[in-house]
Coordinates of C-alpha atoms and ligand atoms in Angstrom, one line a residue:
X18 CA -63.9 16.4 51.9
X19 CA -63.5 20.1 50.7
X20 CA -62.5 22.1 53.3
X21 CA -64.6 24.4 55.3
X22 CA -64.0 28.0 53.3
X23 CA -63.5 31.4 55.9
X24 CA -65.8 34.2 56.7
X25 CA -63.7 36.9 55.5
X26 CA -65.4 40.6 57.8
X27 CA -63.4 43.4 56.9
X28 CA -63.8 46.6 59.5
X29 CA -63.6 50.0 57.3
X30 CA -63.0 51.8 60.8
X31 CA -62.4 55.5 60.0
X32 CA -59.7 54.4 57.2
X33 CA -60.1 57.6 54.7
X34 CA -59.4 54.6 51.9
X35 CA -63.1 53.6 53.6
X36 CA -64.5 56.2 54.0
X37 CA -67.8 57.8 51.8
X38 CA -67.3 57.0 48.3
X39 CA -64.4 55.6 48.9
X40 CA -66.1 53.2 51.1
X41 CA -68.2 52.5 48.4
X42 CA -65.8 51.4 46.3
X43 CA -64.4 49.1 48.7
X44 CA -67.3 47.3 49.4
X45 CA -68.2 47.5 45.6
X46 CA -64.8 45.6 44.9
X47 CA -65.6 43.2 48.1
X48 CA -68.6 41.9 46.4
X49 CA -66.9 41.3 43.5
X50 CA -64.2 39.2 45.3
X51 CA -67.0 37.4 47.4
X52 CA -69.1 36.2 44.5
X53 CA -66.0 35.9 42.2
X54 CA -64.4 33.2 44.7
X55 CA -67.8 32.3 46.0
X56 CA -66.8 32.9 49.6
X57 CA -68.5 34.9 52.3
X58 CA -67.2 38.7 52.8
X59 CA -68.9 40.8 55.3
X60 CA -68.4 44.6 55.0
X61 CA -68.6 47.0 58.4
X62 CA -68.5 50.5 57.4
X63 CA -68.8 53.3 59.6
X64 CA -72.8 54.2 60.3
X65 CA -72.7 57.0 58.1
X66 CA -72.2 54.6 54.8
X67 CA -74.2 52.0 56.2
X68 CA -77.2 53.1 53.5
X69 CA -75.4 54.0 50.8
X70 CA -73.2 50.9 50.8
X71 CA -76.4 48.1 51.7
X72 CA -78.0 50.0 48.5
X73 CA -75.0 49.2 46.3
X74 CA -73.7 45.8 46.9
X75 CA -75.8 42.5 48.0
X76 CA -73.0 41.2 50.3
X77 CA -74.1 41.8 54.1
X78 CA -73.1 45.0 55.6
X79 CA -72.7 45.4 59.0
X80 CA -72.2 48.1 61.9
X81 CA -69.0 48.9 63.3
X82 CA -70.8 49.3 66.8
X83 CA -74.4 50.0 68.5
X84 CA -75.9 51.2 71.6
X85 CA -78.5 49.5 73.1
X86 CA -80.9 52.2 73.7
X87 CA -84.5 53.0 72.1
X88 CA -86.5 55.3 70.3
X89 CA -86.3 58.2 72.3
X90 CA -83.9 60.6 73.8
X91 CA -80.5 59.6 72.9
X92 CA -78.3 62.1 71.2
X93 CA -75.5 60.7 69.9
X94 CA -76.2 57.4 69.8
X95 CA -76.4 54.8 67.8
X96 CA -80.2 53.0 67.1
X97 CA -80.0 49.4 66.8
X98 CA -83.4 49.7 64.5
X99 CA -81.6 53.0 62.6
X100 CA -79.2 51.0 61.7
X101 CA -81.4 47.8 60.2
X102 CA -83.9 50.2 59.0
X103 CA -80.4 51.6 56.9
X104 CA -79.8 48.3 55.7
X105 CA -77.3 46.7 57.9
X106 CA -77.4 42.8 58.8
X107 CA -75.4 42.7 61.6
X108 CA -73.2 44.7 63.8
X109 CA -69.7 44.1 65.9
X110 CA -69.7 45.2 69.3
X111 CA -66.7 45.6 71.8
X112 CA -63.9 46.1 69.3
X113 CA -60.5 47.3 71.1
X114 CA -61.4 50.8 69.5
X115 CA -65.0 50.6 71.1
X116 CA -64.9 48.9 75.0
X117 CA -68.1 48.4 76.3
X118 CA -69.0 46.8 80.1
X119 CA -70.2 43.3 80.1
X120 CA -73.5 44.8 81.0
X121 CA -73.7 47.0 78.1
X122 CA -72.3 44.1 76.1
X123 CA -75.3 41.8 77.8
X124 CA -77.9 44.5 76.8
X125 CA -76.6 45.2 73.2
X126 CA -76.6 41.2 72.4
X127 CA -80.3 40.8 73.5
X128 CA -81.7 44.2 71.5
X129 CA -79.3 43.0 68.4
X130 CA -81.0 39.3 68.7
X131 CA -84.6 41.1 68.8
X132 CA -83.9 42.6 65.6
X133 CA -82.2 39.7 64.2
X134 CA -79.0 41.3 64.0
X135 CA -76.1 39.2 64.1
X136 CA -73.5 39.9 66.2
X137 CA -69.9 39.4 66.2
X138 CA -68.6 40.5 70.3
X139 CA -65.1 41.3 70.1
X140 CA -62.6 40.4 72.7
X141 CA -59.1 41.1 73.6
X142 CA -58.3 37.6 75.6
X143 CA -59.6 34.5 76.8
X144 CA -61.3 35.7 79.7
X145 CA -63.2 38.0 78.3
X146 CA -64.2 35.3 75.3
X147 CA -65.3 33.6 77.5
X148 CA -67.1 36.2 79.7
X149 CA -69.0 37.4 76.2
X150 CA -69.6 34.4 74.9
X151 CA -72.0 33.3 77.6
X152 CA -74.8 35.9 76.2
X153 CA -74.4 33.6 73.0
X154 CA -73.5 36.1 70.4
X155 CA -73.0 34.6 66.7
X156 CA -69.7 35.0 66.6
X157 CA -66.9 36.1 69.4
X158 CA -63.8 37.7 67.6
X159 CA -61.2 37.5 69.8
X160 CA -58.3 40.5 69.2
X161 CA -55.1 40.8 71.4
X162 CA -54.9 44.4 71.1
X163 CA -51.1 44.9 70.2
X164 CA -51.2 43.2 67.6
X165 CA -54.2 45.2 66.3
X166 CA -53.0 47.5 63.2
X167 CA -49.7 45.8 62.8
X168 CA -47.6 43.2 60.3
X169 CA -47.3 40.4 62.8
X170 CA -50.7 38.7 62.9
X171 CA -52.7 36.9 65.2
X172 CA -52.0 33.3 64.0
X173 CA -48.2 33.7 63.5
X174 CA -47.3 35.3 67.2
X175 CA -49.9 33.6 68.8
X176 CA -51.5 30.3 67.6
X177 CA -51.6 28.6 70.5
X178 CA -54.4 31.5 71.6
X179 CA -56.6 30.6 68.9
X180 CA -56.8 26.9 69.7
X181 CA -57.5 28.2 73.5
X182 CA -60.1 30.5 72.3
X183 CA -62.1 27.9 70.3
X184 CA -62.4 25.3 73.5
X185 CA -63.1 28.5 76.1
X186 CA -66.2 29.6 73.5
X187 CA -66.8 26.4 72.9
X188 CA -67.4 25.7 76.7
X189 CA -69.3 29.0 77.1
X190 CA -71.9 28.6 74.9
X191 CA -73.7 26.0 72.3
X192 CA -73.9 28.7 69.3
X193 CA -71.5 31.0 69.2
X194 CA -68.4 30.6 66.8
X195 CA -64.7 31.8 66.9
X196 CA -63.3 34.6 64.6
X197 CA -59.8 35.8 65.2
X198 CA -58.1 39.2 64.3
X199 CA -55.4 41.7 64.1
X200 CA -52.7 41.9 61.8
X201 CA -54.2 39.5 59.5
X202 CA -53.1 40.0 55.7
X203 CA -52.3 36.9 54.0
X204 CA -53.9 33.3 53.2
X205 CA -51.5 31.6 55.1
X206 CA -52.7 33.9 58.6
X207 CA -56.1 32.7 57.6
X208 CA -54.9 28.9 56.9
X209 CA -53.5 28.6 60.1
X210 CA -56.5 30.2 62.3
X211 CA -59.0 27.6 60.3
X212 CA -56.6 24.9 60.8
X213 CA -57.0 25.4 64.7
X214 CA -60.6 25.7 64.4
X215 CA -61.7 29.4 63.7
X216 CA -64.6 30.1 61.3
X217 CA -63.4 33.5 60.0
X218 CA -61.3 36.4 60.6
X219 CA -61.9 40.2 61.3
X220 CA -59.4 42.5 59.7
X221 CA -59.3 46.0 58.5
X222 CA -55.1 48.0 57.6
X223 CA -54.5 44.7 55.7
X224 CA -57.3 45.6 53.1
X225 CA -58.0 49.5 53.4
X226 CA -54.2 50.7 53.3
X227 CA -53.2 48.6 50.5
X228 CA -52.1 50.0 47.1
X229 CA -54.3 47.3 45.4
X230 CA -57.3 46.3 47.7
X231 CA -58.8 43.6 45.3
X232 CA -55.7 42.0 44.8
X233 CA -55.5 41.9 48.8
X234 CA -58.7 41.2 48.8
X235 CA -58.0 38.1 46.8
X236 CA -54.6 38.0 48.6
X237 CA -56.9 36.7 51.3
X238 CA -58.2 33.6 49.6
X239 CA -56.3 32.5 46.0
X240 CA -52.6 30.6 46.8
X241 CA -50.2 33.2 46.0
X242 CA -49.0 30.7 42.7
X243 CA -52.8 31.2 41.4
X244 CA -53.1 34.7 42.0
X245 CA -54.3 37.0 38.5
X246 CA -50.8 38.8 37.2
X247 CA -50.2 42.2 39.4
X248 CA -51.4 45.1 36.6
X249 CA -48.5 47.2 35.4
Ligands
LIG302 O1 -61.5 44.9 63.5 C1 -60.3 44.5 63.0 C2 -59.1 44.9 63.6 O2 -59.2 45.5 64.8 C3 -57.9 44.3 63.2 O3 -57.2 45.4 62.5 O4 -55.7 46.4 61.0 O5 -54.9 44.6 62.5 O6 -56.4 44.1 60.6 P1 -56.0 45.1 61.6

């Protein structure tokens, strides 16, 4: 049986390597990776490239965040329908960088599934997996903050929370699958986190700080013996 291949959803944050045209370029090069290995890459730009980046590539670009408010008096924030009508096919919610209130979190999840926006609800333990997972988002990403930003990863310091996380969304709701995050750079963090039953991961200083983001890019996904010779 060939094995199940990851959703690869890189976060752009406010990286100045992703952001503008720069931005562009990264998700430009994403595509390329994503169709080149034929595997799944999402792309989350800040709102302000959203547009630009959905007209230049035709792998799915989503929002970094939303607020779950309406047409109307809100200045400042962020439309759920703004951000479709720019092109966007799904959003994250809750990252680390971005707490909401389960409430809020609640509110966001049912105006994202009105506009068919999919939604990947960050967490930063099992607890709160579980707690968002019960308004049935597509995906929970589950984050132990720490580690966010840094060169251990997730499934090397802690696997054991990944294989915790998958049974507590999995008991929480019917639908909604397991992505797993920080410090991710490498095929092997990825290998592991599938191996113990996540669908994807959710990274971002991995891919925008490197010197060579295709080549981490594809870092994520070719075995380091099958990798393309580094250019000179
Ligand atoms: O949203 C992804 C993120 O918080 C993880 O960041 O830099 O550890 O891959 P990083």
């Amino acid at each position: 049986m060939e094995e199940k291949k990851p959703l690869i959803v890189i976060n752009f944050k406010t990286y100045a390597q992703a952001t503008g045209s720069a931005a562009e370029k990264l998700a430009k090069i994403s595509e390329q990776v994503s169709k080149m290995e034929n595997i799944q890459i999402i792309v989350v730009p800040q709102p302000t490239d959203i547009y630009r980046i959905a007209k230049s590539v035709s792998i799915p670009v989503y929002a970094q965040h939303i607020d779950p408010v309406v047409y109307g008096s809100n200045t400042g924030s962020i439309l759920p329908e703004a951000v479709y009508d720019a092109g966007a096919k799904g959003t994250l919610i809750n990252h680390s960088e971005r707490r909401l209130s389960l409430d809020v979190i609640e509110k966001t999840i049912k105006k994202a599934k009105e506009l068919k926006l999919v939604t990947i609800c960050c967490a930063a333990d099992l607890e709160q997996a579980k707690s968002v997972a019960q308004f049935n988002p597509d995906y929970v990403a589950v984050e132990p903050p720490e580690l966010i930003g840094g060169d251990i990863s997730i499934s090397t310091a802690q696997p054991g929370l990944i294989k915790d996380a998958v049974r507590k969304v999995k008991s929480a709701s019917m639908t909604t699958k397991l992505l797993v995050g920080a410090g991710v750079k490498t095929k092997e963090d990825i290998d592991i986190a599938m191996k113990l039953g996540a669908e994807g991961v959710l990274l971002a200083s991995g891919i925008t700080k490197a010197k060579d983001q295709k080549r981490a890019i594809q870092g994520l996904i070719i075995d380091a013996d099958k990798m393309p010779e580094e250019k000179k």
